[in-house]
Coordinates of C-alpha atoms (C1' of nucleotides) in Angstrom, one line a residue:
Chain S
X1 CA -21.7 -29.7 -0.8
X2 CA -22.2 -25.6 -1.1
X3 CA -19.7 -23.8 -2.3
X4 CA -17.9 -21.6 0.4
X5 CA -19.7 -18.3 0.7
X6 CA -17.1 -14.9 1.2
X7 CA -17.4 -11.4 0.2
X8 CA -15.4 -11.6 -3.1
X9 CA -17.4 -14.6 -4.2
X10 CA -20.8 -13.1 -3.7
X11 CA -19.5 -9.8 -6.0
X12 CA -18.7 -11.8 -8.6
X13 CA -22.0 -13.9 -7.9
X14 CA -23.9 -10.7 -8.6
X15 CA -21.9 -9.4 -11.3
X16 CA -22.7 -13.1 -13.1
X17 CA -26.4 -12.7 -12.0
X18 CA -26.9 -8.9 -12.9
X19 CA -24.9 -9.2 -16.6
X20 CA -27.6 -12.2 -17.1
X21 CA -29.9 -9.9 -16.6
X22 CA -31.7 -12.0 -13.7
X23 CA -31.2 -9.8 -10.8
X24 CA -32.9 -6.5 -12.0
X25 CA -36.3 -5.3 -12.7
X26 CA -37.2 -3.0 -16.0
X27 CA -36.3 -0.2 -13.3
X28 CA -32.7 -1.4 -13.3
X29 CA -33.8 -2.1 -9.5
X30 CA -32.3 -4.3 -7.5
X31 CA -34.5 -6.9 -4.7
X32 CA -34.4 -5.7 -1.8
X33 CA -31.3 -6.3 0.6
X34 CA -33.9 -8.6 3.0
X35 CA -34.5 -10.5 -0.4
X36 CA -30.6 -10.5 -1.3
X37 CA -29.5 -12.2 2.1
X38 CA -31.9 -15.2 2.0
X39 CA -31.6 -15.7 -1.7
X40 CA -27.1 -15.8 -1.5
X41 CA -28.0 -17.1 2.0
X42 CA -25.4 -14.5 3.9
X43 CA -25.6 -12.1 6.5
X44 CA -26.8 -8.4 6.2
X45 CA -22.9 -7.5 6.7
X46 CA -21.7 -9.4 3.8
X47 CA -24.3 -8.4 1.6
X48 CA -23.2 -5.1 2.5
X49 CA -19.7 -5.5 1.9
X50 CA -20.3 -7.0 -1.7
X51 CA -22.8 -4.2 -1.9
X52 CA -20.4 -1.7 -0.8
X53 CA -17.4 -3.4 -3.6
X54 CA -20.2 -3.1 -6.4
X55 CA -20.7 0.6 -5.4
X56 CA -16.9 1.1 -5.4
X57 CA -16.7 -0.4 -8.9
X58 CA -19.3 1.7 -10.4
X59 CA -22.1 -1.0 -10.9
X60 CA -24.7 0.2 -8.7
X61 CA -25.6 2.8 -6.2
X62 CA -28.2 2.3 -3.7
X63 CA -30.7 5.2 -2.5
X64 CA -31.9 5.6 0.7
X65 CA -35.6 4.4 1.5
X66 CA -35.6 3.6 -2.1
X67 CA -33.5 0.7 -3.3
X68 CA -30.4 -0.5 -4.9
X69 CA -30.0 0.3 -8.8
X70 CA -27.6 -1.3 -11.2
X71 CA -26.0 1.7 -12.9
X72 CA -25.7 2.1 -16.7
X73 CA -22.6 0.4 -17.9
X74 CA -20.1 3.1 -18.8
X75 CA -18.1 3.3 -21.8
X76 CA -15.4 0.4 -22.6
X77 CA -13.5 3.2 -24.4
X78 CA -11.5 3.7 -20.7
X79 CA -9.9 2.0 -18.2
X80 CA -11.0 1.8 -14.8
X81 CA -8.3 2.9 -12.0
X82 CA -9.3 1.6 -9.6
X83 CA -9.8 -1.9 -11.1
X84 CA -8.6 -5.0 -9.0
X85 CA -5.4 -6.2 -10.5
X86 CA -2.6 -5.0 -13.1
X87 CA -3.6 -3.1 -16.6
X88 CA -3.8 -5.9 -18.5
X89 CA -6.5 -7.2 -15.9
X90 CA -8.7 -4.1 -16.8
X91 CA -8.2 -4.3 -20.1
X92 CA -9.9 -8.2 -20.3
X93 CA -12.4 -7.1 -18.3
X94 CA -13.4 -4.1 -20.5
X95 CA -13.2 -6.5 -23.8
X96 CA -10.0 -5.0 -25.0
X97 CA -6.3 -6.9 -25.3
X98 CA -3.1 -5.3 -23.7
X99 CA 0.4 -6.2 -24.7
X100 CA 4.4 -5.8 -24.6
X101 CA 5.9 -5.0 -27.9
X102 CA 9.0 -4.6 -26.1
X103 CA 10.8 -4.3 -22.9
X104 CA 14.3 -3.7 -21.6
X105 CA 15.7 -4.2 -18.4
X106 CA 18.9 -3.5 -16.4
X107 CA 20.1 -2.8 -13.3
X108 CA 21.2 0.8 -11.7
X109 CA 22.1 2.4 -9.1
X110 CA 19.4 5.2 -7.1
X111 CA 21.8 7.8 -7.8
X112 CA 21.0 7.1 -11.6
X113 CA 17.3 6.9 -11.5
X114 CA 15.6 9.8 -14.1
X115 CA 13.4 10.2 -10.7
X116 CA 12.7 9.1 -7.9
X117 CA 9.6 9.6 -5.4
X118 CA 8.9 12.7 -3.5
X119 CA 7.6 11.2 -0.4
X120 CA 10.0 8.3 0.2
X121 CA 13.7 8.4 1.0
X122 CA 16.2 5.8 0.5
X123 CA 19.6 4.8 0.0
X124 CA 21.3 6.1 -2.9
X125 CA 23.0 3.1 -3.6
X126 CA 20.1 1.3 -3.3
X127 CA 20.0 -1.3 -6.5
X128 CA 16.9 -0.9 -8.7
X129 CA 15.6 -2.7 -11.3
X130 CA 15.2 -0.2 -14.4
X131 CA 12.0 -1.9 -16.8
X132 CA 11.2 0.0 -19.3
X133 CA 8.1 -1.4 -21.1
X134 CA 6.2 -0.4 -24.4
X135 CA 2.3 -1.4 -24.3
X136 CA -0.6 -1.6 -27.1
X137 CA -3.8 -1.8 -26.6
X138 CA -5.8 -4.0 -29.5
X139 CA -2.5 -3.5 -31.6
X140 CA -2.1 0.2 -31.2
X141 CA 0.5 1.8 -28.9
X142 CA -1.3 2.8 -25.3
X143 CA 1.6 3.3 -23.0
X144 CA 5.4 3.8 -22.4
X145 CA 5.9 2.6 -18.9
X146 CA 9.1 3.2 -17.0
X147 CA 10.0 1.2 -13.7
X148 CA 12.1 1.0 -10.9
X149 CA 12.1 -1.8 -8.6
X150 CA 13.3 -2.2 -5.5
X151 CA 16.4 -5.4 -5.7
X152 CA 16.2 -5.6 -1.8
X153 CA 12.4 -6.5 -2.5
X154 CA 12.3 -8.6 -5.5
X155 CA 15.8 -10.2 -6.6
X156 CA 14.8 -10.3 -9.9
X157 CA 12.3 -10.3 -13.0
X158 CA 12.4 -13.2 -15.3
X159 CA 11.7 -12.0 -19.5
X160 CA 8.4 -14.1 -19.2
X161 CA 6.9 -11.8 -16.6
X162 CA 7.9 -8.8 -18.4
X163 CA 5.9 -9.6 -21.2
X164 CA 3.0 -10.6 -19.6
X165 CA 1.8 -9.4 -15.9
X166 CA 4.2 -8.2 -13.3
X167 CA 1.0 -8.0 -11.1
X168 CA 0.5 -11.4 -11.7
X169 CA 4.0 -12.2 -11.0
X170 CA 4.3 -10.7 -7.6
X171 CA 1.4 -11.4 -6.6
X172 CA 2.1 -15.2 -7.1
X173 CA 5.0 -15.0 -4.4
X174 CA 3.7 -15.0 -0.7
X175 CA 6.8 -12.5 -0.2
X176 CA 5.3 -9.4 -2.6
X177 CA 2.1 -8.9 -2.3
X178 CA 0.4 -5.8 -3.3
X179 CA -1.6 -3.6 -0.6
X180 CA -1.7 -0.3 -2.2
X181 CA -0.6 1.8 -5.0
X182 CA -0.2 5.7 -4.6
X183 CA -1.1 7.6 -8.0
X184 CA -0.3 10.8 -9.5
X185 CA -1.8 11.7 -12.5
X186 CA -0.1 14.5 -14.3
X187 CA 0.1 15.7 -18.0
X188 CA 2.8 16.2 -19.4
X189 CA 5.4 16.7 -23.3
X190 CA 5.6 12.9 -24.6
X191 CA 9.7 12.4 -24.7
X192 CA 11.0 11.3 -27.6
X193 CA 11.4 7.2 -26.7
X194 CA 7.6 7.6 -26.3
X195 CA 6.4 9.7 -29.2
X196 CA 8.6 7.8 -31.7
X197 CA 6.6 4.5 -30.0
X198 CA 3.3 6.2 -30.4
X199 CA 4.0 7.7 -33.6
X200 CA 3.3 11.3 -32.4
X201 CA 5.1 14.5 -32.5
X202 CA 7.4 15.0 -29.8
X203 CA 5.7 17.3 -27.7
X204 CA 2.6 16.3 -28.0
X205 CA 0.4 16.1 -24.6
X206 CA 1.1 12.9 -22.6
X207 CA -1.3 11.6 -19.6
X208 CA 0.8 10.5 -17.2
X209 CA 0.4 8.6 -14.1
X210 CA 3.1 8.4 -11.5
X211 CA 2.7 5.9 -9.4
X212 CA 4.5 4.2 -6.1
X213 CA 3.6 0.3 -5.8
X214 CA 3.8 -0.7 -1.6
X215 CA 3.2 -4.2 -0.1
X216 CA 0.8 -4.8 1.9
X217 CA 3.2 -4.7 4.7
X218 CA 3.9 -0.7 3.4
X219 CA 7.3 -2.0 2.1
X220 CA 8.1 0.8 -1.0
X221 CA 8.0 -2.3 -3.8
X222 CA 8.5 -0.2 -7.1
X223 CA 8.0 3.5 -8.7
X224 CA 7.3 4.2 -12.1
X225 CA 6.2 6.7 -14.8
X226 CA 3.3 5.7 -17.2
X227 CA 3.1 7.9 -20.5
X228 CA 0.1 7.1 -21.8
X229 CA -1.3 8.1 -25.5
X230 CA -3.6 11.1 -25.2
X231 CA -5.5 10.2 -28.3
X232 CA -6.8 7.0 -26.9
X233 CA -6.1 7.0 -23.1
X234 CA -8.9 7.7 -21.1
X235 CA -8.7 6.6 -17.2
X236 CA -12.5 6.2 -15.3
X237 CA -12.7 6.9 -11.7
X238 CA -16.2 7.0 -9.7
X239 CA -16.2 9.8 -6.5
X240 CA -18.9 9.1 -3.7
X241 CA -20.1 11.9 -2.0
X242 CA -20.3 11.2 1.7
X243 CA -23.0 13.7 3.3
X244 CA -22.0 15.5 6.5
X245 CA -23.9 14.6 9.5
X246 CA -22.4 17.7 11.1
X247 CA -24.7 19.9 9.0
Chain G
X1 CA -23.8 14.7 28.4
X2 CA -21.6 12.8 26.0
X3 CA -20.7 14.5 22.5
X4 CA -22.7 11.5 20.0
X5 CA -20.4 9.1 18.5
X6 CA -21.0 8.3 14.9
X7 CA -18.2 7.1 12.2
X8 CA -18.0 10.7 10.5
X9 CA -17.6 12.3 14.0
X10 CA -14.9 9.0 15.0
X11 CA -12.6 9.6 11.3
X12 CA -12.5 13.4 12.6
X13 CA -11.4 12.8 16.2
X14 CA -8.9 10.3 14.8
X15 CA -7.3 12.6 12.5
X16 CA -6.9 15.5 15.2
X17 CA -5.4 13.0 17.3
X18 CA -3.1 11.5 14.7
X19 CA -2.1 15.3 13.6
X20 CA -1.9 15.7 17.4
X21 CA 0.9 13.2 17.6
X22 CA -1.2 11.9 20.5
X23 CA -2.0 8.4 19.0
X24 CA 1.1 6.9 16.8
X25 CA 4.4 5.7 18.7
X26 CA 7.9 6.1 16.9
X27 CA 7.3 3.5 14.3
X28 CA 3.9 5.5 13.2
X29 CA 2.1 2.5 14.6
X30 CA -1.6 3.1 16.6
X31 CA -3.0 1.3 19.0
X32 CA -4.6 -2.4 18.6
X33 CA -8.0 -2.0 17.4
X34 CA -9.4 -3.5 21.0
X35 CA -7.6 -0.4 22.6
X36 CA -9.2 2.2 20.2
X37 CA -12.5 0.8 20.8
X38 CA -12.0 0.9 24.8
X39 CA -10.5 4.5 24.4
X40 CA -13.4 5.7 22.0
X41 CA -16.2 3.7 23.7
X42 CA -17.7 2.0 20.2
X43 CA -17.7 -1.0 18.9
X44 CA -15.2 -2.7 16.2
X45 CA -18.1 -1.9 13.8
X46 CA -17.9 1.7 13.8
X47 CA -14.0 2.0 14.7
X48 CA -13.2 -0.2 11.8
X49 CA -15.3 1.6 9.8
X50 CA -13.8 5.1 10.6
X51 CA -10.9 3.2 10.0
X52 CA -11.8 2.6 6.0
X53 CA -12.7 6.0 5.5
X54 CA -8.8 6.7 6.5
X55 CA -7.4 4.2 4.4
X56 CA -9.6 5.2 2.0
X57 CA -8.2 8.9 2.1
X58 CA -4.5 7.8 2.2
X59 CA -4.2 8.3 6.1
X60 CA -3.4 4.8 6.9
X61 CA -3.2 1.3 6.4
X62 CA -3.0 -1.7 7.7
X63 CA -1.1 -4.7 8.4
X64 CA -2.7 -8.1 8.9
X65 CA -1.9 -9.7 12.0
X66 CA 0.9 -6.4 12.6
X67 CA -1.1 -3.3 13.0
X68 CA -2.1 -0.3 11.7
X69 CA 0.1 2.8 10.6
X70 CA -0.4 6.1 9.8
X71 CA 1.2 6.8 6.4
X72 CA 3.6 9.7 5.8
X73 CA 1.8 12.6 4.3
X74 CA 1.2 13.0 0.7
X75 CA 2.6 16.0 -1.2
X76 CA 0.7 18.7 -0.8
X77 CA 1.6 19.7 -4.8
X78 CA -1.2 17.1 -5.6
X79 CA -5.0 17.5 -4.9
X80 CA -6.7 14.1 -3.8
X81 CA -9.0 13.2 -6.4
X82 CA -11.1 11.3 -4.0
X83 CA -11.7 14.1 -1.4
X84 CA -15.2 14.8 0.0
X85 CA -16.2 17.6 -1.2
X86 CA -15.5 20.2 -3.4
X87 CA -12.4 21.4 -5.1
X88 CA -12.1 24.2 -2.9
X89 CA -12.2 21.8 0.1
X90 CA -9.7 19.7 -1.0
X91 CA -7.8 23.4 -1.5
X92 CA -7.9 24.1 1.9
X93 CA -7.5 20.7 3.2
X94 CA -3.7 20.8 1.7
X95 CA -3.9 24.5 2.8
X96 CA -3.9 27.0 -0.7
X97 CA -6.7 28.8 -1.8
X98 CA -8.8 28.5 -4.6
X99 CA -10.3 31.6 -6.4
X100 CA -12.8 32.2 -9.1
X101 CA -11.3 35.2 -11.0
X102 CA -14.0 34.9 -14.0
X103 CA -17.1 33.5 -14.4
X104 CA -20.3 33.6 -16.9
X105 CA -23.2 32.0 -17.1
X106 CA -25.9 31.6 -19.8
X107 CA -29.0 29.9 -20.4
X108 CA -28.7 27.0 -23.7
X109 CA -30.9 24.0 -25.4
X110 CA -28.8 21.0 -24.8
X111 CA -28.4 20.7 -28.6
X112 CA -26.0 23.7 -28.6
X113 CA -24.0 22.0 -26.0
X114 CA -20.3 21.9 -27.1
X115 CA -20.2 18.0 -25.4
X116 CA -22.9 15.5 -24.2
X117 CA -22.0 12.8 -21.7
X118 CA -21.6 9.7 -23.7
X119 CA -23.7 7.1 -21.7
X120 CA -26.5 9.5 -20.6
X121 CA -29.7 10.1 -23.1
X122 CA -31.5 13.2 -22.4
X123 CA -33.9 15.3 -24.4
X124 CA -32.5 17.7 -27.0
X125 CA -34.4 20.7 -26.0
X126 CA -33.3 20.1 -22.5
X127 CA -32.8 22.9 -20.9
X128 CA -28.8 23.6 -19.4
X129 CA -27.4 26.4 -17.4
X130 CA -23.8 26.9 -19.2
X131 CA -21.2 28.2 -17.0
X132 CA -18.0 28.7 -17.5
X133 CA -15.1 29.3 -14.5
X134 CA -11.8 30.7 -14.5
X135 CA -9.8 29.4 -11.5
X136 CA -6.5 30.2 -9.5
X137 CA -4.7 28.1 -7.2
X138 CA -2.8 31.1 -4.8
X139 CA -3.2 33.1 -7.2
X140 CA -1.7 31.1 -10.4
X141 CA -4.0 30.1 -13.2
X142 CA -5.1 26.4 -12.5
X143 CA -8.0 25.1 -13.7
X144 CA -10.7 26.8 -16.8
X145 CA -13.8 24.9 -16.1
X146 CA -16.7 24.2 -18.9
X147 CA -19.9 22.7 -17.1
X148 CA -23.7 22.2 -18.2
X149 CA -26.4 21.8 -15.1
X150 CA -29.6 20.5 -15.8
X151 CA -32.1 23.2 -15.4
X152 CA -35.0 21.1 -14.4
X153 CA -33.2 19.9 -11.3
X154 CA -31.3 23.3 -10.4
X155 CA -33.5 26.5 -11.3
X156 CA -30.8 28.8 -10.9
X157 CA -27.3 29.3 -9.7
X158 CA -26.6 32.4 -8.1
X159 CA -23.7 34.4 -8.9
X160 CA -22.5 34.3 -4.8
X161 CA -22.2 30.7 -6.0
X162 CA -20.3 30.9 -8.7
X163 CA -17.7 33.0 -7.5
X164 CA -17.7 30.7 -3.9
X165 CA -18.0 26.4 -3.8
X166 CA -21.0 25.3 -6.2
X167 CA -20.6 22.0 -4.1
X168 CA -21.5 23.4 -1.0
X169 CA -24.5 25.5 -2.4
X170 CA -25.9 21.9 -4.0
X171 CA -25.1 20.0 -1.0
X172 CA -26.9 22.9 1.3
X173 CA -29.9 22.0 -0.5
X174 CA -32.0 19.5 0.6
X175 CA -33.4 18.6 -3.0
X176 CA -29.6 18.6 -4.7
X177 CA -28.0 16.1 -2.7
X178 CA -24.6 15.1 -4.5
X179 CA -24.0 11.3 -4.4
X180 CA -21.1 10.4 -6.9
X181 CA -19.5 11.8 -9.4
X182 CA -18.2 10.0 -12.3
X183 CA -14.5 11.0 -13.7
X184 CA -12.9 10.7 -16.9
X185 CA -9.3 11.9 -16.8
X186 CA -7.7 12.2 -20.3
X187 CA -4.9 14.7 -21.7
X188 CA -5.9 17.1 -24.6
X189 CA -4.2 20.0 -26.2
X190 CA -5.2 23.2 -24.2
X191 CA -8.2 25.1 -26.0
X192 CA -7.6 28.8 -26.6
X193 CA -10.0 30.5 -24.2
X194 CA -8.0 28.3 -21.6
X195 CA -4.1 28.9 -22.8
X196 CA -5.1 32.6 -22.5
X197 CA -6.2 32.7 -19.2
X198 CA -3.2 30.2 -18.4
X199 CA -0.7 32.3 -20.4
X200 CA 0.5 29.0 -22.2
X201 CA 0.8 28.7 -25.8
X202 CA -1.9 26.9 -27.5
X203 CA -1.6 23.1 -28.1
X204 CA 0.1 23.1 -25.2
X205 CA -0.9 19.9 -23.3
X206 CA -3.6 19.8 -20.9
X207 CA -4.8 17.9 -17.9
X208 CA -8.5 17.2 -18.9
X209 CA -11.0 15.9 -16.3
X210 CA -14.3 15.1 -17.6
X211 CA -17.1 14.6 -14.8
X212 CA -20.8 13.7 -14.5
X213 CA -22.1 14.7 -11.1
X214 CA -25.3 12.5 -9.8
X215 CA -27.7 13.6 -7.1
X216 CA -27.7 10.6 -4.5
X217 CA -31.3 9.7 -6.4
X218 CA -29.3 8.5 -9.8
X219 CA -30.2 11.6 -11.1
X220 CA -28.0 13.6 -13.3
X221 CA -27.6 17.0 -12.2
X222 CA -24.5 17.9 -14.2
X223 CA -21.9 16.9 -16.5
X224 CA -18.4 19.1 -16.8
X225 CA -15.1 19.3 -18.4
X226 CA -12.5 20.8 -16.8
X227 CA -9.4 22.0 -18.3
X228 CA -5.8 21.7 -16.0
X229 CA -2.3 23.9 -16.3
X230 CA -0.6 21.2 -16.7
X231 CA 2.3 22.9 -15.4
X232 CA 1.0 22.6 -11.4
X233 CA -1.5 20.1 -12.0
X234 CA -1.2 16.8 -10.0
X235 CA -4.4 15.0 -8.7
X236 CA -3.8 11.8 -6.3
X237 CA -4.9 8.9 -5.8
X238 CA -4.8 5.9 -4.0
X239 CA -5.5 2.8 -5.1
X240 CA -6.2 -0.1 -2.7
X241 CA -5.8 -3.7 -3.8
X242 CA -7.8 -6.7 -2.3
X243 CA -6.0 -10.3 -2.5
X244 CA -8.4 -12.5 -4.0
X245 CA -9.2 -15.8 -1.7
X246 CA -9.4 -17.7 -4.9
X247 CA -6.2 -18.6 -5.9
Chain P
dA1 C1' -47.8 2.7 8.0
dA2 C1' -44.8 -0.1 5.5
dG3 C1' -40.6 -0.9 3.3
dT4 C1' -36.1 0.6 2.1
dG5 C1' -31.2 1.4 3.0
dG6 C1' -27.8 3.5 7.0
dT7 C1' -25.8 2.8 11.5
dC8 C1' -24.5 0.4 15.5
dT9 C1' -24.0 -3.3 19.1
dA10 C1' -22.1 -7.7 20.9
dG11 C1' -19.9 -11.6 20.0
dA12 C1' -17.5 -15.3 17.4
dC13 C1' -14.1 -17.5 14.7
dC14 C1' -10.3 -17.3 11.1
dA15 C1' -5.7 -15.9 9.1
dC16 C1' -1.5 -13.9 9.7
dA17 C1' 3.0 -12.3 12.0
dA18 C1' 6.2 -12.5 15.6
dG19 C1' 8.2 -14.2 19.7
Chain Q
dT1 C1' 1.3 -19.1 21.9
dT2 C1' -0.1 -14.5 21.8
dG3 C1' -1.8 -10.5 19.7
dT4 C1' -3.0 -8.5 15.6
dG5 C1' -6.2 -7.4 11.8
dG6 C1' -10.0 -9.9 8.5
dT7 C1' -14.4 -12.0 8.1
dC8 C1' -19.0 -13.2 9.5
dT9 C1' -23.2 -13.9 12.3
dA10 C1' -27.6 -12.2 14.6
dG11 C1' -30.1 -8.7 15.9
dA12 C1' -31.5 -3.9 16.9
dC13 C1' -32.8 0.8 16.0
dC14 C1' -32.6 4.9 13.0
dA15 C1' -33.5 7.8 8.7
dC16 C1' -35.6 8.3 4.5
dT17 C1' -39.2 7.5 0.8
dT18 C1' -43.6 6.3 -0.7
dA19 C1' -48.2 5.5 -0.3

DNA sequence: AAGTGGTCTAGACCACAAG
DNA sequence: TTGTGGTCTAGACCACTTA
C-alpha cells in the first residue's frame, strides 16, 4: 500500500527530507520542480501548493528561470505568526516549551468586558467567557493573555484545556473550528497584573497583540489581548512582494 | 479587443466590483464560483486564485460547501502588515498620507553599523548606504526609520527617493526587484533621536519592526529597523489556519 | 537553445452544508 | 439530493535566466 498523497503531507515530506539534508545541493538548491513531481509522484499543482506553503512558512523561495532555494533557517529566538496552530504549537516547533503558570476563569456579561472589538457588534448581554492566562516560555514569563469567549459558541472550557491548548481543544470539536484569526499588533504600558507576572516595572513597554479568533464558518469565536514581554518577545512574519504586471 | 485577463488584473476588478456593491447580496455573500468564472470568462484556476490573494488580504473568506463572503472592513487605524507594496501604499490604500519630514543619508563600512541582521554573514568592510527617515502619518509623527542598503546592489539613492516611496524606486528598477521581506516585530523603549521627533518622553515604549528586504534573486538588498509612536501605531494582520487532514 | 519557474485551461472527483 | 467550495490530474504556453 502507498500512503495517501495530499498537499499537507507532501510539506511535511519535504520539510523531513530538506532538515535531513537530502533534498538540497551545496547551493541550498532545490531539484527541479519536473524532478520534484516524479520523485513524490504528484501533479505539477500540488507540488505547487506544498511549494507555495513552504514559501509561506519562510523555508524557501523559488526564482524565476533559476530554481527553488531552501532559505537560511531564521533565528529560534522568535515565534512565527503565522505558524499553523496555537502558541504552544510554535513554540515545539522552534525547540522552546510554553506553559500556564496560572489561569482564572469566570463568566461576564459584554457590558463588563475591559474591551471589546472594533469591528464586530454584538449583544451586550451577550455571555462571555473571561480567561485570563499567565504563560512562560522555558520557565520565564512570555505572556499575559486575556480572553473572551463567546458562551453562545463554546458552552464552556474545562481546567484541563486551560492549561494546556485551547487550540487544540476547539479544534478537536467538529462544532469550532478555526478558519481565521484577525491580529493587531500594538505596543503598549505593561498593567500592573502583567508586570508584577513578568517582574518588570509597571510601565514598561508591552508588545501586544490583539486578536479576534472566527470559525471557519466567520462565526466571531473569541477576542483577546496578549501582553507579551518586550525583553524576550519577538514575533517573525515573512512579506512576499507580488510584482505588478500593470507596470 | 478584450482587456487581457490575468489573476492581478481579476483581484482588481473584484475589488471595484465588491466596493461597487455590484457583486455581494444582503448577507455579504458572492456568487458560486461557477458563476464568477462564467461572468469573468476564466477558468476556476485563475478565479480561485484571485480569490487567495483576497483572503489573503482580509477581503474575504470562505465557506466550504456555503460560499464565499466578503468580510466587513478592517479599521482603517491599523496598517496591514501584509500589503504589497510600500508603507506609503498601504497609507493610501486606507486613505492618509504619509510624509517624509526629515531625512539623511551617509555613506558607512558595515562594521560601524549600529545592528547587523542576525542570520545573514556579510563582509565587514561592506559597503552600506545609512539612511535615516523621519515619518508622519497626516501630519502626526509616526514612524523614525534606521535602514542600511547594501551598496553593491544599490549604487545610490537619490534624495527624490528618499523624500517619496523607496519601494517604488527599487521596484522601478529592473535589477532591484523586491521579493520578500522578512519582519521581526518586537517592543523596545523609544531611543532619543526618535522620542524627540515623536515628542514622547524617553523610555517611552515603542513599536519596533525590524526587516530584511530580499531582491526576488535571495539577495539581500537591505536590512532596517523601524521605530513606531506607539500611541497611533497598529499593524494588521490576518492569520489563516489550514485544518490538518491528519487527525 | 535549453531549462527553470509562472500562468492558464479543461475537466474530474471529493468533502461539506442545507434542504 | 443539490450546490457549494477543496483537491487533484494532465497538459499547454509564457517569461525569465543561463549558456
Amino acid at each position: 500500500m502507498t500512503a495517501k498523497m495530499n498537499i499537507n503531507v507532501l510539506v511535511q515530506k519535504i520539510i523531513s527530507a530538506i532538515q535531513a539534508g537530502k533534498l538540497m545541493d551545496e547551493q541550498r538548491k532545490l531539484p527541479s520542480e519536473p524532478v520534484l513531481m516524479d520523485y513524490y509522484q504528484v501533479t505539477r499543482y500540488t507540488l505547487r501548493s506544498a511549494l507555495q506553503q513552504l514559501n509561506t512558512m519562510g523555508y524557501i523561495y523559488q526564482v524565476h528561470g533559476v530554481g527553488t532555494f531552501v532559505r537560511q533557517q531564521q533565528t529560534n529566538e522568535s515565534m512565527a505568526l503565522e505558524h499553523n496552530g496555537g502558541l504552544s504549537d510554535e513554540a515545539d516547533r522552534v525547540g522552546r516549551s510554553l506553559t500556564t503558570d496560572k489561569a482564572t476563569e469566570k463568566i461576564i456579561p459584554a457590558s463588563e468586558a475591559e474591551f471589546i472589538p472594533e469591528t464586530v457588534n454584538f449583544d451586550k448581554d451577550e455571555m462571555l467567557i473571561d480567561v485570563t492566562r499567565f504563560r512562560s516560555l522555558d520557565g520565564d514569563p512570555y505572556v499575559m493573555e486575556h480572553s473572551y469567549y463567546l458562551q453562545s459558541v463554546i458552552e464552556e472550557i474545562p481546567q484541563s484545556a486551560l492549561f494546556g491548548s485551547l487550540f487544540h481543544y476547539f479544534e478537536e470539536q467538529k462544532s469550532t473550528q478555526i478558519g481565521f484569526i484577525d491580529q493587531l499588533i500594538m505596543s503598549e504600558p505593561l498593567p500592573k497584573t502583567a508586570s508584577d507576572f513578568m517582574k518588570l516595572p509597571i510601565g514598561s513597554p508591552s508588545l501586544v497583540v490583539q486578536d479576534e479568533t472566527y470559525l471557519n464558518t466567520g462565526q466571531l469565536l473569541a477576542f483577546s489581548k496578549q501582553y507579551y514581554n518586550f525583553k524576550t518577545a519577538k514575533l517573525f512574519v515573512v512579506k512576499k512582494v507580488h510584482s505588478k504586471s500593470k507596470r
